[in-house]
């Protein structure tokens, strides 16, 4: 299991690096600095198939995305 987890984490960090690099090439792009990757993974965020978010997981993902958009000024801070 640790080897599979390490492989998965390597893939995720690779995706994040590609997002960061691609965002630098688009004037209107704002990279969130990996905000989503820093959320604490909790069992209740994962659906029973172990491959998708649960309702709580989707809610957490939305909250993290909204906070990141507020930080970079894509949505009003009061909104």
mmCIF file with all atom_site columns, C-alpha atoms in Angstrom:
data_model
loop_
_atom_site.group_PDB
_atom_site.id
_atom_site.type_symbol
_atom_site.label_atom_id
_atom_site.label_alt_id
_atom_site.label_comp_id
_atom_site.label_asym_id
_atom_site.label_entity_id
_atom_site.label_seq_id
_atom_site.pdbx_PDB_ins_code
_atom_site.Cartn_x
_atom_site.Cartn_y
_atom_site.Cartn_z
_atom_site.occupancy
_atom_site.B_iso_or_equiv
_atom_site.pdbx_formal_charge
_atom_site.auth_seq_id
_atom_site.auth_comp_id
_atom_site.auth_asym_id
_atom_site.auth_atom_id
_atom_site.pdbx_PDB_model_num
ATOM 1  C CA . UNK A 1 1  ? 0.000   0.000  0.000   1.00 0.00 ? 1  UNK A CA 1
ATOM 2  C CA . UNK A 1 2  ? 2.756   2.581  0.743   1.00 0.00 ? 2  UNK A CA 1
ATOM 3  C CA . UNK A 1 3  ? 4.223   2.112  -2.758  1.00 0.00 ? 3  UNK A CA 1
ATOM 4  C CA . UNK A 1 4  ? 0.814   2.628  -4.368  1.00 0.00 ? 4  UNK A CA 1
ATOM 5  C CA . UNK A 1 5  ? 0.199   5.712  -2.247  1.00 0.00 ? 5  UNK A CA 1
ATOM 6  C CA . UNK A 1 6  ? 3.621   7.133  -3.169  1.00 0.00 ? 6  UNK A CA 1
ATOM 7  C CA . UNK A 1 7  ? 2.896   6.556  -6.862  1.00 0.00 ? 7  UNK A CA 1
ATOM 8  C CA . UNK A 1 8  ? -0.477  8.255  -6.569  1.00 0.00 ? 8  UNK A CA 1
ATOM 9  C CA . UNK A 1 9  ? 1.005   11.233 -4.720  1.00 0.00 ? 9  UNK A CA 1
ATOM 10 C CA . UNK A 1 10 ? 3.742   11.536 -7.367  1.00 0.00 ? 10 UNK A CA 1
ATOM 11 C CA . UNK A 1 11 ? 1.084   11.659 -10.095 1.00 0.00 ? 11 UNK A CA 1
ATOM 12 C CA . UNK A 1 12 ? -0.947  14.265 -8.229  1.00 0.00 ? 12 UNK A CA 1
ATOM 13 C CA . UNK A 1 13 ? 2.113   16.469 -7.671  1.00 0.00 ? 13 UNK A CA 1
ATOM 14 C CA . UNK A 1 14 ? 2.936   16.077 -11.355 1.00 0.00 ? 14 UNK A CA 1
ATOM 15 C CA . UNK A 1 15 ? -0.532  17.324 -12.300 1.00 0.00 ? 15 UNK A CA 1
ATOM 16 C CA . UNK A 1 16 ? -0.137  20.272 -9.926  1.00 0.00 ? 16 UNK A CA 1
ATOM 17 C CA . UNK A 1 17 ? 3.233   21.176 -11.466 1.00 0.00 ? 17 UNK A CA 1
ATOM 18 C CA . UNK A 1 18 ? 1.707   21.082 -14.950 1.00 0.00 ? 18 UNK A CA 1
ATOM 19 C CA . UNK A 1 19 ? -1.164  23.310 -13.839 1.00 0.00 ? 19 UNK A CA 1
ATOM 20 C CA . UNK A 1 20 ? 1.273   25.827 -12.393 1.00 0.00 ? 20 UNK A CA 1
ATOM 21 C CA . UNK A 1 21 ? 3.412   25.830 -15.546 1.00 0.00 ? 21 UNK A CA 1
ATOM 22 C CA . UNK A 1 22 ? 0.433   26.116 -17.888 1.00 0.00 ? 22 UNK A CA 1
ATOM 23 C CA . UNK A 1 23 ? -1.096  28.916 -15.851 1.00 0.00 ? 23 UNK A CA 1
ATOM 24 C CA . UNK A 1 24 ? 2.069   30.997 -16.278 1.00 0.00 ? 24 UNK A CA 1
ATOM 25 C CA . UNK A 1 25 ? 1.421   30.964 -20.033 1.00 0.00 ? 25 UNK A CA 1
ATOM 26 C CA . UNK A 1 26 ? -2.102  32.414 -19.818 1.00 0.00 ? 26 UNK A CA 1
ATOM 27 C CA . UNK A 1 27 ? -2.446  36.063 -18.819 1.00 0.00 ? 27 UNK A CA 1
ATOM 28 C CA . UNK A 1 28 ? -5.831  35.634 -17.133 1.00 0.00 ? 28 UNK A CA 1
ATOM 29 C CA . UNK A 1 29 ? -4.948  32.417 -15.311 1.00 0.00 ? 29 UNK A CA 1
ATOM 30 C CA . UNK A 1 30 ? -4.520  32.453 -11.537 1.00 0.00 ? 30 UNK A CA 1
ATOM 31 C CA . UNK A 1 31 ? -2.865  29.432 -9.935  1.00 0.00 ? 31 UNK A CA 1
ATOM 32 C CA . UNK A 1 32 ? -4.044  28.695 -6.411  1.00 0.00 ? 32 UNK A CA 1
ATOM 33 C CA . UNK A 1 33 ? -0.623  27.587 -5.206  1.00 0.00 ? 33 UNK A CA 1
ATOM 34 C CA . UNK A 1 34 ? -1.842  24.047 -4.700  1.00 0.00 ? 34 UNK A CA 1
ATOM 35 C CA . UNK A 1 35 ? -4.564  25.036 -2.218  1.00 0.00 ? 35 UNK A CA 1
ATOM 36 C CA . UNK A 1 36 ? -6.666  22.006 -3.023  1.00 0.00 ? 36 UNK A CA 1
ATOM 37 C CA . UNK A 1 37 ? -3.758  19.626 -2.498  1.00 0.00 ? 37 UNK A CA 1
ATOM 38 C CA . UNK A 1 38 ? -3.199  20.977 1.003   1.00 0.00 ? 38 UNK A CA 1
ATOM 39 C CA . UNK A 1 39 ? -6.628  20.138 2.371   1.00 0.00 ? 39 UNK A CA 1
ATOM 40 C CA . UNK A 1 40 ? -6.657  17.483 5.020   1.00 0.00 ? 40 UNK A CA 1
ATOM 41 C CA . UNK A 1 41 ? -7.869  14.191 3.621   1.00 0.00 ? 41 UNK A CA 1
ATOM 42 C CA . UNK A 1 42 ? -10.467 12.732 5.894   1.00 0.00 ? 42 UNK A CA 1
ATOM 43 C CA . UNK A 1 43 ? -12.264 9.419  5.397   1.00 0.00 ? 43 UNK A CA 1
ATOM 44 C CA . UNK A 1 44 ? -15.628 11.198 5.255   1.00 0.00 ? 44 UNK A CA 1
ATOM 45 C CA . UNK A 1 45 ? -14.447 13.113 2.157   1.00 0.00 ? 45 UNK A CA 1
ATOM 46 C CA . UNK A 1 46 ? -14.190 9.888  0.156   1.00 0.00 ? 46 UNK A CA 1
ATOM 47 C CA . UNK A 1 47 ? -17.165 7.971  -1.279  1.00 0.00 ? 47 UNK A CA 1
ATOM 48 C CA . UNK A 1 48 ? -17.623 4.279  -0.612  1.00 0.00 ? 48 UNK A CA 1
ATOM 49 C CA . UNK A 1 49 ? -16.049 3.414  -3.992  1.00 0.00 ? 49 UNK A CA 1
ATOM 50 C CA . UNK A 1 50 ? -12.778 4.958  -2.691  1.00 0.00 ? 50 UNK A CA 1
ATOM 51 C CA . UNK A 1 51 ? -12.407 6.787  -6.011  1.00 0.00 ? 51 UNK A CA 1
ATOM 52 C CA . UNK A 1 52 ? -14.685 9.834  -5.740  1.00 0.00 ? 52 UNK A CA 1
ATOM 53 C CA . UNK A 1 53 ? -15.650 12.516 -3.258  1.00 0.00 ? 53 UNK A CA 1
ATOM 54 C CA . UNK A 1 54 ? -18.539 12.064 -0.895  1.00 0.00 ? 54 UNK A CA 1
ATOM 55 C CA . UNK A 1 55 ? -21.061 14.890 -0.416  1.00 0.00 ? 55 UNK A CA 1
ATOM 56 C CA . UNK A 1 56 ? -18.833 16.203 2.415   1.00 0.00 ? 56 UNK A CA 1
ATOM 57 C CA . UNK A 1 57 ? -15.814 15.890 0.148   1.00 0.00 ? 57 UNK A CA 1
ATOM 58 C CA . UNK A 1 58 ? -17.461 17.929 -2.591  1.00 0.00 ? 58 UNK A CA 1
ATOM 59 C CA . UNK A 1 59 ? -18.473 20.558 -0.041  1.00 0.00 ? 59 UNK A CA 1
ATOM 60 C CA . UNK A 1 60 ? -14.898 20.773 1.244   1.00 0.00 ? 60 UNK A CA 1
ATOM 61 C CA . UNK A 1 61 ? -13.527 20.981 -2.312  1.00 0.00 ? 61 UNK A CA 1
ATOM 62 C CA . UNK A 1 62 ? -15.933 23.817 -3.119  1.00 0.00 ? 62 UNK A CA 1
ATOM 63 C CA . UNK A 1 63 ? -14.987 25.689 0.050   1.00 0.00 ? 63 UNK A CA 1
ATOM 64 C CA . UNK A 1 64 ? -11.273 25.385 -0.729  1.00 0.00 ? 64 UNK A CA 1
ATOM 65 C CA . UNK A 1 65 ? -11.791 26.518 -4.328  1.00 0.00 ? 65 UNK A CA 1
ATOM 66 C CA . UNK A 1 66 ? -13.911 29.488 -3.242  1.00 0.00 ? 66 UNK A CA 1
ATOM 67 C CA . UNK A 1 67 ? -11.333 30.578 -0.662  1.00 0.00 ? 67 UNK A CA 1
ATOM 68 C CA . UNK A 1 68 ? -8.535  30.324 -3.252  1.00 0.00 ? 68 UNK A CA 1
ATOM 69 C CA . UNK A 1 69 ? -10.533 32.415 -5.725  1.00 0.00 ? 69 UNK A CA 1
ATOM 70 C CA . UNK A 1 70 ? -11.126 35.039 -3.037  1.00 0.00 ? 70 UNK A CA 1
ATOM 71 C CA . UNK A 1 71 ? -7.403  35.155 -2.214  1.00 0.00 ? 71 UNK A CA 1
ATOM 72 C CA . UNK A 1 72 ? -6.435  35.943 -5.801  1.00 0.00 ? 72 UNK A CA 1
ATOM 73 C CA . UNK A 1 73 ? -9.278  38.415 -6.319  1.00 0.00 ? 73 UNK A CA 1
ATOM 74 C CA . UNK A 1 74 ? -11.449 36.407 -8.716  1.00 0.00 ? 74 UNK A CA 1
ATOM 75 C CA . UNK A 1 75 ? -14.479 36.844 -6.473  1.00 0.00 ? 75 UNK A CA 1
ATOM 76 C CA . UNK A 1 76 ? -15.180 39.686 -4.050  1.00 0.00 ? 76 UNK A CA 1
ATOM 77 C CA . UNK A 1 77 ? -13.865 39.083 -0.544  1.00 0.00 ? 77 UNK A CA 1
ATOM 78 C CA . UNK A 1 78 ? -17.296 39.894 0.885   1.00 0.00 ? 78 UNK A CA 1
ATOM 79 C CA . UNK A 1 79 ? -19.022 37.403 -1.456  1.00 0.00 ? 79 UNK A CA 1
#
